[in-house]
Tab-separated table of C-alpha atoms (C1' of nucleotides) in Angstrom:
chain	number	residue	atom	x	y	z
O	132	MET	CA	0.000	0.000	0.000
O	133	PRO	CA	1.076	3.532	-0.331
O	134	LYS	CA	-0.251	2.965	3.135
O	135	ARG	CA	-2.761	5.710	2.837
O	136	VAL	CA	-2.081	6.776	6.416
O	137	ASP	CA	-4.206	9.003	8.614
O	138	HIS	CA	-2.190	12.178	8.725
O	139	GLY	CA	-4.121	13.607	11.622
O	140	GLN	CA	-3.310	10.578	13.706
O	141	ARG	CA	0.364	10.680	12.781
O	142	ARG	CA	0.569	14.328	13.640
O	143	ALA	CA	-1.122	13.713	16.954
O	144	HIS	CA	1.357	10.930	17.707
O	145	ILE	CA	4.271	13.232	16.978
O	146	ILE	CA	2.863	16.051	19.062
O	147	GLU	CA	2.368	13.717	21.990
O	148	ALA	CA	5.999	12.756	21.708
O	149	LEU	CA	6.931	16.427	21.705
O	150	VAL	CA	4.941	17.021	24.858
O	151	ARG	CA	6.601	14.084	26.591
O	152	VAL	CA	10.042	15.389	25.714
O	153	ALA	CA	9.164	18.933	26.757
O	154	ALA	CA	7.637	17.783	30.026
O	155	ALA	CA	10.629	15.649	30.919
O	156	GLU	CA	13.553	17.720	29.713
O	157	GLY	CA	12.157	21.145	29.032
O	158	LEU	CA	11.023	22.892	25.890
O	159	HIS	CA	14.596	23.716	24.960
O	160	ALA	CA	15.257	19.996	24.646
O	161	VAL	CA	12.590	19.713	21.980
O	162	THR	CA	14.569	19.089	18.836
O	163	MET	CA	13.405	17.457	15.639
O	164	ARG	CA	15.623	14.507	16.322
O	165	ALA	CA	14.567	14.158	19.946
O	166	VAL	CA	10.900	14.226	19.013
O	167	ALA	CA	11.469	11.713	16.248
O	168	ALA	CA	13.262	9.360	18.614
O	169	GLU	CA	10.569	9.716	21.252
O	170	ALA	CA	7.893	9.076	18.646
O	171	GLY	CA	9.798	6.025	17.452
O	172	MET	CA	10.195	7.228	13.919
O	173	SER	CA	12.821	8.697	11.698
O	174	LEU	CA	13.761	12.344	11.572
O	175	ASN	CA	12.438	12.456	8.047
O	176	LEU	CA	8.901	11.609	9.020
O	177	VAL	CA	8.678	14.415	11.496
O	178	GLN	CA	9.763	16.697	8.714
O	179	TYR	CA	7.298	15.005	6.432
O	180	TYR	CA	4.288	15.689	8.633
O	181	PHE	CA	5.431	19.102	9.799
O	182	ASP	CA	7.461	20.861	7.179
O	183	THR	CA	9.260	23.077	9.622
O	184	LYS	CA	9.957	23.093	13.320
O	185	ALA	CA	8.034	26.313	13.779
O	186	GLN	CA	4.953	24.622	12.341
O	187	LEU	CA	5.403	21.711	14.693
O	188	MET	CA	5.678	24.019	17.663
O	189	HIS	CA	2.584	25.936	16.666
O	190	ALA	CA	0.599	22.786	16.050
O	191	ALA	CA	1.597	21.443	19.450
O	192	LEU	CA	0.473	24.632	21.122
O	193	GLU	CA	-2.899	24.533	19.393
O	194	ARG	CA	-3.325	20.916	20.327
O	195	LEU	CA	-2.545	21.651	23.968
O	196	GLU	CA	-5.269	24.253	23.995
O	197	GLN	CA	-7.806	21.900	22.470
O	198	GLN	CA	-6.836	19.164	24.878
O	199	SER	CA	-7.332	21.373	27.875
O	200	HIS	CA	-10.813	22.184	26.634
O	201	ALA	CA	-11.488	18.519	26.121
O	202	ARG	CA	-10.268	17.668	29.594
O	203	TRP	CA	-12.477	20.296	31.080
O	204	SER	CA	-15.551	19.233	29.114
O	205	ALA	CA	-15.063	15.612	30.109
O	206	ARG	CA	-14.672	16.517	33.734
O	207	LEU	CA	-17.722	18.700	33.662
O	208	ALA	CA	-19.743	15.916	32.075
O	209	ARG	CA	-18.721	13.526	34.846
O	210	LEU	CA	-20.090	15.813	37.529
O	211	PRO	CA	-23.375	14.811	39.168
O	212	GLN	CA	-26.153	16.966	37.803
O	213	PRO	CA	-27.342	19.522	38.507
O	214	VAL	CA	-24.086	21.424	38.859
O	215	THR	CA	-24.287	24.215	41.380
O	216	PRO	CA	-22.221	27.312	40.658
O	217	GLN	CA	-20.022	26.554	43.632
O	218	VAL	CA	-19.217	23.053	42.438
O	219	PHE	CA	-18.695	24.398	38.953
O	220	VAL	CA	-16.158	26.942	40.141
O	221	GLU	CA	-14.360	24.456	42.331
O	222	THR	CA	-14.059	21.979	39.504
O	223	PHE	CA	-13.002	24.720	37.154
O	224	LEU	CA	-10.144	25.722	39.367
O	225	ALA	CA	-9.172	22.210	40.354
O	226	GLU	CA	-8.523	21.597	36.686
O	227	ALA	CA	-6.231	24.608	36.670
O	228	LEU	CA	-3.862	22.967	39.156
O	229	PRO	CA	-1.281	20.334	38.248
O	230	THR	CA	-2.609	17.469	40.332
O	231	ASP	CA	-1.975	14.252	38.402
O	232	GLU	CA	1.013	13.567	36.187
O	233	GLU	CA	-0.815	14.288	32.960
O	234	SER	CA	-1.961	17.624	34.247
O	235	ARG	CA	1.513	18.406	35.482
O	236	ALA	CA	2.969	17.751	32.061
O	237	PHE	CA	0.328	19.907	30.442
O	238	HIS	CA	0.866	22.852	32.740
O	239	LEU	CA	4.624	22.628	32.542
O	240	VAL	CA	4.665	22.684	28.774
O	241	TRP	CA	1.999	25.347	28.612
O	242	THR	CA	3.960	27.578	30.956
O	243	SER	CA	7.084	27.014	28.896
O	244	TYR	CA	5.247	28.216	25.834
O	245	ALA	CA	3.923	31.195	27.745
O	246	VAL	CA	7.449	32.235	28.643
O	247	LEU	CA	8.481	31.872	25.022
O	248	ALA	CA	5.589	34.043	23.944
O	249	MET	CA	6.762	36.804	26.269
O	250	THR	CA	9.597	37.639	23.904
O	251	ASP	CA	8.658	35.940	20.660
O	252	PRO	CA	5.872	37.918	18.959
O	253	GLU	CA	5.888	35.330	16.192
O	254	LEU	CA	4.570	32.778	18.650
O	255	ALA	CA	1.031	34.025	18.823
O	256	ALA	CA	0.456	35.780	22.080
O	257	GLN	CA	-3.111	35.089	21.026
O	258	PRO	CA	-3.517	31.786	22.917
O	259	PHE	CA	-2.177	33.363	26.052
O	260	VAL	CA	-4.507	36.324	25.960
O	261	GLU	CA	-7.556	35.130	24.089
O	262	GLY	CA	-7.680	31.795	25.912
O	263	PRO	CA	-7.427	33.127	29.480
O	264	ASN	CA	-9.811	35.914	28.606
O	265	ARG	CA	-12.407	33.423	27.463
O	266	LEU	CA	-11.939	31.463	30.669
O	267	GLU	CA	-12.259	34.645	32.639
O	268	ARG	CA	-15.552	35.503	30.962
O	269	GLN	CA	-16.927	32.041	31.628
O	270	LEU	CA	-15.930	32.182	35.241
O	271	THR	CA	-17.300	35.694	35.611
O	272	ALA	CA	-20.688	34.560	34.358
O	273	VAL	CA	-20.875	31.685	36.803
O	274	LEU	CA	-19.728	33.809	39.702
O	275	GLN	CA	-22.331	36.393	38.829
O	276	GLN	CA	-24.929	33.664	38.821
O	277	ALA	CA	-23.766	32.435	42.211
O	278	ARG	CA	-24.056	35.947	43.540
O	279	ASP	CA	-27.541	36.444	42.220
O	280	GLU	CA	-28.804	33.073	43.386
O	281	SER	CA	-27.614	33.575	46.902
O	282	ALA	CA	-29.458	35.655	49.421
O	283	ALA	CA	-26.258	36.354	51.283
O	284	ASP	CA	-24.621	39.679	50.805
O	285	ARG	CA	-21.480	39.236	48.733
O	286	SER	CA	-19.350	42.271	48.587
O	287	TRP	CA	-17.174	41.208	45.682
O	288	ASP	CA	-17.255	41.987	42.020
O	289	ALA	CA	-17.636	38.984	39.738
O	290	ALA	CA	-15.210	40.087	37.023
O	291	THR	CA	-12.503	41.086	39.474
O	292	GLU	CA	-12.982	37.893	41.385
O	293	ALA	CA	-12.777	35.768	38.242
O	294	ALA	CA	-9.464	37.330	37.292
O	295	HIS	CA	-8.285	36.936	40.865
O	296	LEU	CA	-9.167	33.261	41.001
O	297	LEU	CA	-7.631	32.378	37.660
O	298	THR	CA	-4.365	34.159	38.259
O	299	LEU	CA	-4.235	32.715	41.756
O	300	ALA	CA	-4.688	29.247	40.337
O	301	HIS	CA	-1.963	29.875	37.828
O	302	GLY	CA	0.400	31.194	40.470
O	303	LEU	CA	-0.289	28.220	42.676
O	304	GLY	CA	0.268	25.918	39.735
O	305	THR	CA	3.660	27.435	39.103
O	306	SER	CA	4.653	27.068	42.730
O	307	VAL	CA	3.739	23.399	42.519
O	308	LEU	CA	5.654	22.866	39.288
O	309	VAL	CA	8.712	24.467	40.759
O	310	GLY	CA	8.524	22.244	43.815
O	311	GLN	CA	7.736	24.897	46.368
O	312	ARG	CA	4.697	23.043	47.627
O	313	GLY	CA	2.587	20.000	46.848
O	314	ALA	CA	-0.635	19.997	44.891
O	315	GLU	CA	-2.554	19.352	48.110
O	316	ALA	CA	-1.175	22.470	49.770
O	317	ALA	CA	-2.116	24.491	46.713
O	318	THR	CA	-5.607	23.043	46.796
O	319	ARG	CA	-5.936	23.952	50.449
O	320	ILE	CA	-4.977	27.560	49.829
O	321	LEU	CA	-7.392	27.780	46.944
O	322	HIS	CA	-10.247	26.295	48.918
O	323	ALA	CA	-9.622	28.516	51.888
O	324	HIS	CA	-10.344	31.425	49.629
O	325	LEU	CA	-13.305	29.808	47.904
O	326	ASP	CA	-14.909	29.037	51.229
O	327	ARG	CA	-14.502	32.651	52.192
O	328	LEU	CA	-16.215	33.674	48.992
O	329	PHE	CA	-19.143	31.357	49.259
O	330	ASP	CA	-19.634	31.388	53.019
O	331	PRO	CA	-19.086	35.010	53.848
O	332	GLY	CA	-20.335	35.284	57.403
O	333	GLU	CA	-18.061	32.413	58.519
T	341	MET	CA	48.819	48.411	32.631
T	342	PRO	CA	47.903	44.913	33.440
T	343	LYS	CA	44.967	47.161	34.142
T	344	ARG	CA	44.356	45.542	37.460
T	345	VAL	CA	40.633	45.540	36.758
T	346	ASP	CA	37.841	45.065	39.255
T	347	HIS	CA	36.605	41.610	38.450
T	348	GLY	CA	33.414	42.028	40.394
T	349	GLN	CA	32.527	45.066	38.357
T	350	ARG	CA	33.312	43.346	35.068
T	351	ARG	CA	31.215	40.372	36.049
T	352	ALA	CA	28.349	42.636	37.031
T	353	HIS	CA	28.618	44.390	33.672
T	354	ILE	CA	28.442	41.087	31.820
T	355	ILE	CA	25.506	39.847	33.847
T	356	GLU	CA	23.615	43.034	33.164
T	357	ALA	CA	24.177	42.448	29.468
T	358	LEU	CA	22.868	38.925	29.873
T	359	VAL	CA	19.726	40.195	31.550
T	360	ARG	CA	19.148	42.719	28.784
T	361	VAL	CA	19.467	40.041	26.136
T	362	ALA	CA	17.241	37.642	28.025
T	363	ALA	CA	14.615	40.291	28.661
T	364	ALA	CA	14.515	41.359	25.036
T	365	GLU	CA	14.871	38.098	23.158
T	366	GLY	CA	14.297	35.385	25.711
T	367	LEU	CA	16.606	33.234	27.773
T	368	HIS	CA	17.150	30.891	24.843
T	369	ALA	CA	18.767	33.774	22.975
T	370	VAL	CA	21.381	34.088	25.688
T	371	THR	CA	24.514	32.876	24.016
T	372	MET	CA	28.085	33.635	24.941
T	373	ARG	CA	28.482	35.664	21.778
T	374	ALA	CA	25.222	37.536	22.196
T	375	VAL	CA	26.113	38.488	25.753
T	376	ALA	CA	29.585	39.546	24.687
T	377	ALA	CA	28.190	41.734	21.925
T	378	GLU	CA	25.617	43.295	24.241
T	379	ALA	CA	28.321	43.932	26.816
T	380	GLY	CA	30.466	45.521	24.140
T	381	MET	CA	33.338	43.144	24.591
T	382	SER	CA	34.851	40.158	22.904
T	383	LEU	CA	33.671	36.599	23.330
T	384	ASN	CA	36.956	35.835	24.990
T	385	LEU	CA	36.401	38.181	27.868
T	386	VAL	CA	33.095	36.634	28.779
T	387	GLN	CA	34.880	33.332	28.911
T	388	TYR	CA	37.643	34.955	30.867
T	389	TYR	CA	35.377	36.176	33.648
T	390	PHE	CA	33.071	33.182	33.630
T	391	ASP	CA	34.869	30.035	32.670
T	392	THR	CA	31.779	28.255	31.473
T	393	LYS	CA	28.308	29.208	30.380
T	394	ALA	CA	26.748	27.273	33.231
T	395	GLN	CA	28.721	29.393	35.682
T	396	LEU	CA	27.543	32.543	33.954
T	397	MET	CA	23.937	31.423	34.133
T	398	HIS	CA	24.229	30.547	37.802
T	399	ALA	CA	25.937	33.801	38.639
T	400	ALA	CA	23.245	35.746	36.830
T	401	LEU	CA	20.547	33.948	38.770
T	402	GLU	CA	22.244	34.684	42.085
T	403	ARG	CA	22.645	38.301	41.115
T	404	LEU	CA	18.989	38.608	40.208
T	405	GLU	CA	18.066	37.341	43.629
T	406	GLN	CA	20.380	39.780	45.368
T	407	GLN	CA	19.117	42.626	43.229
T	408	SER	CA	15.521	41.910	44.103
T	409	HIS	CA	16.448	42.040	47.765
T	410	ALA	CA	18.256	45.282	47.203
T	411	ARG	CA	15.326	46.775	45.343
T	412	TRP	CA	13.018	45.827	48.146
T	413	SER	CA	15.292	47.179	50.855
T	414	ALA	CA	15.683	50.471	49.058
T	415	ARG	CA	11.977	50.808	48.558
T	416	LEU	CA	11.311	49.974	52.179
T	417	ALA	CA	13.841	52.565	53.293
T	418	ARG	CA	12.131	55.218	51.184
T	419	LEU	CA	8.814	54.679	52.934
T	420	PRO	CA	7.738	57.310	55.468
T	421	GLN	CA	8.253	55.968	58.958
T	422	PRO	CA	6.671	54.403	60.852
T	423	VAL	CA	5.595	51.732	58.422
T	424	THR	CA	2.243	50.250	59.261
T	425	PRO	CA	1.747	46.571	58.472
T	426	GLN	CA	-0.784	47.449	55.807
T	427	VAL	CA	1.581	49.781	53.994
T	428	PHE	CA	4.339	47.230	54.368
T	429	VAL	CA	2.259	44.525	52.762
T	430	GLU	CA	1.087	46.772	49.971
T	431	THR	CA	4.620	47.828	49.159
T	432	PHE	CA	5.809	44.263	49.408
T	433	LEU	CA	3.331	43.113	46.813
T	434	ALA	CA	3.662	46.141	44.587
T	435	GLU	CA	7.297	45.172	44.228
T	436	ALA	CA	6.178	41.737	43.117
T	437	LEU	CA	4.442	43.148	40.047
T	438	PRO	CA	6.197	44.157	36.838
T	439	THR	CA	5.326	47.844	36.861
T	440	ASP	CA	8.258	49.737	35.384
T	441	GLU	CA	10.542	48.472	32.640
T	442	GLU	CA	13.301	47.417	34.974
T	443	SER	CA	10.904	45.379	37.035
T	444	ARG	CA	9.411	43.877	33.913
T	445	ALA	CA	12.827	42.742	32.745
T	446	PHE	CA	13.583	41.277	36.138
T	447	HIS	CA	10.368	39.306	36.378
T	448	LEU	CA	10.577	38.065	32.828
T	449	VAL	CA	14.068	36.721	33.266
T	450	TRP	CA	13.293	35.319	36.683
T	451	THR	CA	10.273	33.477	35.347
T	452	SER	CA	12.351	32.123	32.489
T	453	TYR	CA	14.802	30.723	34.989
T	454	ALA	CA	11.959	29.254	37.003
T	455	VAL	CA	10.689	27.386	33.968
T	456	LEU	CA	14.181	26.090	33.318
T	457	ALA	CA	14.440	24.887	36.893
T	458	MET	CA	11.263	22.863	36.457
T	459	THR	CA	13.111	20.299	34.402
T	460	ASP	CA	16.768	21.000	35.064
T	461	PRO	CA	17.680	19.732	38.536
T	462	GLU	CA	21.186	21.015	37.969
T	463	LEU	CA	19.843	24.551	38.021
T	464	ALA	CA	19.287	24.802	41.741
T	465	ALA	CA	15.597	24.633	42.455
T	466	GLN	CA	16.874	26.155	45.680
T	467	PRO	CA	16.328	29.812	44.728
T	468	PHE	CA	12.802	29.033	43.624
T	469	VAL	CA	11.851	27.281	46.819
T	470	GLU	CA	14.055	28.791	49.482
T	471	GLY	CA	13.579	32.327	48.236
T	472	PRO	CA	9.793	32.316	48.020
T	473	ASN	CA	9.621	30.463	51.308
T	474	ARG	CA	11.620	33.182	52.992
T	475	LEU	CA	9.354	35.813	51.514
T	476	GLU	CA	6.367	33.842	52.679
T	477	ARG	CA	7.681	33.721	56.224
T	478	GLN	CA	8.344	37.446	56.239
T	479	LEU	CA	4.913	38.208	54.927
T	480	THR	CA	3.309	35.785	57.366
T	481	ALA	CA	4.936	37.564	60.269
T	482	VAL	CA	3.713	40.971	59.165
T	483	LEU	CA	0.224	39.719	58.492
T	484	GLN	CA	0.135	38.123	61.910
T	485	GLN	CA	1.186	41.418	63.385
T	486	ALA	CA	-1.541	43.237	61.485
T	487	ARG	CA	-4.068	40.766	62.798
T	488	ASP	CA	-2.940	41.138	66.372
T	489	GLU	CA	-2.790	44.915	66.259
T	490	SER	CA	-6.280	45.241	64.915
T	491	ALA	CA	-9.331	44.960	67.084
T	492	ALA	CA	-11.373	43.847	64.117
T	493	ASP	CA	-12.130	40.210	63.800
T	494	ARG	CA	-10.166	38.772	60.923
T	495	SER	CA	-11.121	35.287	60.013
T	496	TRP	CA	-8.074	34.469	57.954
T	497	ASP	CA	-4.928	32.539	58.726
T	498	ALA	CA	-1.722	34.507	58.320
T	499	ALA	CA	0.354	31.724	56.768
T	500	THR	CA	-2.332	30.716	54.301
T	501	GLU	CA	-2.936	34.320	53.411
T	502	ALA	CA	0.745	34.993	52.866
T	503	ALA	CA	1.026	32.121	50.430
T	504	HIS	CA	-2.168	33.239	48.765
T	505	LEU	CA	-0.948	36.804	48.302
T	506	LEU	CA	2.451	35.850	46.976
T	507	THR	CA	1.213	33.329	44.468
T	508	LEU	CA	-1.528	35.734	43.435
T	509	ALA	CA	1.058	38.420	42.840
T	510	HIS	CA	3.138	36.026	40.811
T	511	GLY	CA	0.159	34.924	38.743
T	512	LEU	CA	-0.812	38.513	38.098
T	513	GLY	CA	2.759	39.289	37.145
T	514	THR	CA	2.745	36.516	34.579
T	515	SER	CA	-0.514	37.712	33.092
T	516	VAL	CA	1.015	41.154	32.706
T	517	LEU	CA	4.195	39.810	31.126
T	518	VAL	CA	2.197	37.811	28.647
T	519	GLY	CA	0.171	40.853	27.713
T	520	GLN	CA	-3.164	39.722	29.040
T	521	ARG	CA	-3.605	42.884	31.085
T	522	GLY	CA	-1.737	45.989	32.089
T	523	ALA	CA	0.129	46.512	35.325
T	524	GLU	CA	-2.602	48.869	36.510
T	525	ALA	CA	-5.314	46.249	36.094
T	526	ALA	CA	-3.188	43.788	38.039
T	527	THR	CA	-2.678	46.342	40.774
T	528	ARG	CA	-6.408	46.936	40.976
T	529	ILE	CA	-7.163	43.245	41.396
T	530	LEU	CA	-4.518	42.941	44.054
T	531	HIS	CA	-5.772	45.935	45.981
T	532	ALA	CA	-9.360	44.804	45.797
T	533	HIS	CA	-8.293	41.772	47.759
T	534	LEU	CA	-6.060	43.666	50.148
T	535	ASP	CA	-8.853	46.054	50.986
T	536	ARG	CA	-11.082	43.112	51.734
T	537	LEU	CA	-8.423	41.748	54.063
T	538	PHE	CA	-7.777	44.921	55.960
T	539	ASP	CA	-11.298	46.388	55.995
T	540	PRO	CA	-13.412	43.337	56.637
T	541	GLY	CA	-16.787	44.816	57.535
T	542	GLU	CA	-16.805	46.935	54.369
R	731	DA	C1'	2.049	-2.754	-17.915
R	732	DT	C1'	3.560	1.759	-17.117
R	733	DT	C1'	3.501	5.605	-14.629
R	734	DT	C1'	2.500	8.264	-10.889
R	735	DT	C1'	1.659	8.919	-5.932
R	736	DC	C1'	2.694	8.144	-1.090
R	737	DA	C1'	5.093	6.923	3.062
R	738	DT	C1'	9.446	6.123	4.520
R	739	DG	C1'	14.645	5.850	4.890
R	740	DG	C1'	19.478	7.716	4.633
R	741	DT	C1'	22.608	11.254	4.380
R	742	DA	C1'	24.725	15.657	3.582
R	743	DC	C1'	25.212	20.625	4.261
R	744	DC	C1'	25.476	24.857	6.565
R	745	DG	C1'	25.222	27.711	10.492
R	746	DC	C1'	25.558	28.363	15.297
R	747	DT	C1'	27.381	27.400	19.982
R	748	DG	C1'	30.444	26.223	23.699
R	749	DT	C1'	35.086	25.649	24.536
R	750	DA	C1'	40.125	25.578	23.917
R	751	DC	C1'	44.482	27.327	22.380
R	752	DG	C1'	47.881	30.398	21.329
R	753	DA	C1'	49.441	35.461	20.696
R	754	DT	C1'	50.354	40.193	22.333
R	755	DG	C1'	51.218	44.470	24.693
R	756	DA	C1'	51.789	46.527	28.982
R	757	DA	C1'	52.840	46.890	33.601
R	758	DA	C1'	54.440	45.145	37.897
R	759	DA	C1'	57.930	42.293	40.148
R	760	DA	C1'	62.513	40.420	40.236
U	647	DT	C1'	66.668	44.921	32.759
U	648	DT	C1'	64.601	40.770	32.572
U	649	DT	C1'	60.756	38.088	33.766
U	650	DT	C1'	56.331	37.230	35.064
U	651	DT	C1'	51.519	38.442	35.400
U	652	DC	C1'	47.252	40.228	33.564
U	653	DA	C1'	43.706	41.714	30.441
U	654	DT	C1'	42.628	41.307	25.972
U	655	DC	C1'	42.375	39.521	21.139
U	656	DG	C1'	41.654	36.240	17.131
U	657	DT	C1'	40.851	31.943	15.622
U	658	DA	C1'	39.934	27.124	15.389
U	659	DC	C1'	37.591	22.843	16.468
U	660	DA	C1'	34.027	19.600	17.409
U	661	DG	C1'	29.121	18.795	18.061
U	662	DC	C1'	24.482	19.595	17.260
U	663	DG	C1'	20.318	21.431	15.041
U	664	DG	C1'	17.264	22.591	11.136
U	665	DT	C1'	16.685	21.809	6.519
U	666	DA	C1'	17.257	19.897	1.837
U	667	DC	C1'	18.057	16.299	-1.384
U	668	DC	C1'	17.805	11.886	-3.251
U	669	DA	C1'	16.492	6.903	-3.085
U	670	DT	C1'	13.056	3.103	-2.733
U	671	DG	C1'	9.308	-0.059	-2.405
U	672	DA	C1'	4.564	-0.501	-2.864
U	673	DA	C1'	0.156	0.473	-4.355
U	674	DA	C1'	-3.027	3.164	-7.086
U	675	DA	C1'	-4.173	5.256	-11.434
U	676	DT	C1'	-3.781	5.200	-16.267
DNA sequence: ATTTTCATGGTACCGCTGTACGATGAAAAA
DNA sequence: TTTTTCATCGTACAGCGGTACCATGAAAAT
């Protein structure tokens, strides 16, 4: 056969190899040859499916974004219905912390890309602005809903609080990745704040 | 003259060049030659003052840490005395945000190093654990003091809150570096939370 | 039965990067 | 005055990384 192969699948395979390499040795260790070796194929094939390294890097970034959406959707679907705003927010933020190994790899590589994007305008700053902004809007909506549904007097602003929570989660995630604290400690800090938000009067 | 030159000064000059390069083009663009060019000297001299690139990188990291301490000390000294805990905390965290250009450069390079340290055990994870931990202890102490001094009933835990504030500041800093929001927006979010901490009953 | 297409393999080239080696002038030490 | 030390220079070498080029078998298409 000219082995009419599924290109999408091949590309996915390669990108997964890239992520493994990046998660284990850092994004700087991502070389065409290293990815090829990790993917168990020849250097040529990587070139064949992604003409240039820049294309590979971009494709990997896009795929990471899609995957994070997929992860979140799946997790949301697994929640017992109906989903209260509080549970929604807690799940939302739990997903933003590197708890299991897969999540750790994702966040590490994502953060590496983010740092790259800080100086490389070529590497679309788009995912790192548009993406978080979308998340922030989603979270704002749910927080607003939680506020309205509750009789309790909540003195916070939904938009400000959404930004606060997301950046807090990201900061905590970084501290976990860098080994400053465990995922459990990060979760505790996050929940201490969430409890304060949702149960104001103690 | 064998121009008995001040080695410390030369090394500082080189490291400053490194930071400029890293801040402008990313840490991956930091090459011996690039640093030499930025420092206005020959490749040989960089090698002369730092035998190996690894040594240069380590030295730069150490210097960044010292500089951040120095910046903080200077800023603290400029504050009108006596310094109330609230002002102390606000200043502390303001310093943790990339407001001016110099601060932006510092935080960008520091974050780049942090990402490196996530996978490179050789690059002491020490500064990224020990350093933040020390800051956390300092902040905890001041928060505790603020709690004790105030008659108001504050329902938060000083240690948890210190970790929360520092990671929040770091997360906000990253969002600024990546262009998601301006330094002013980050400051607003931070202060919204600080006000809530220090003026509980609205 | 040819000819073309497709997936794959091997290898070569060029540029960049870290590092090493030797040279040189000038001043301090002898 | 001779010798050694010090800062500085230029250059070279080996390795690696991205990219390009060519080959090949096997199956479609003609």
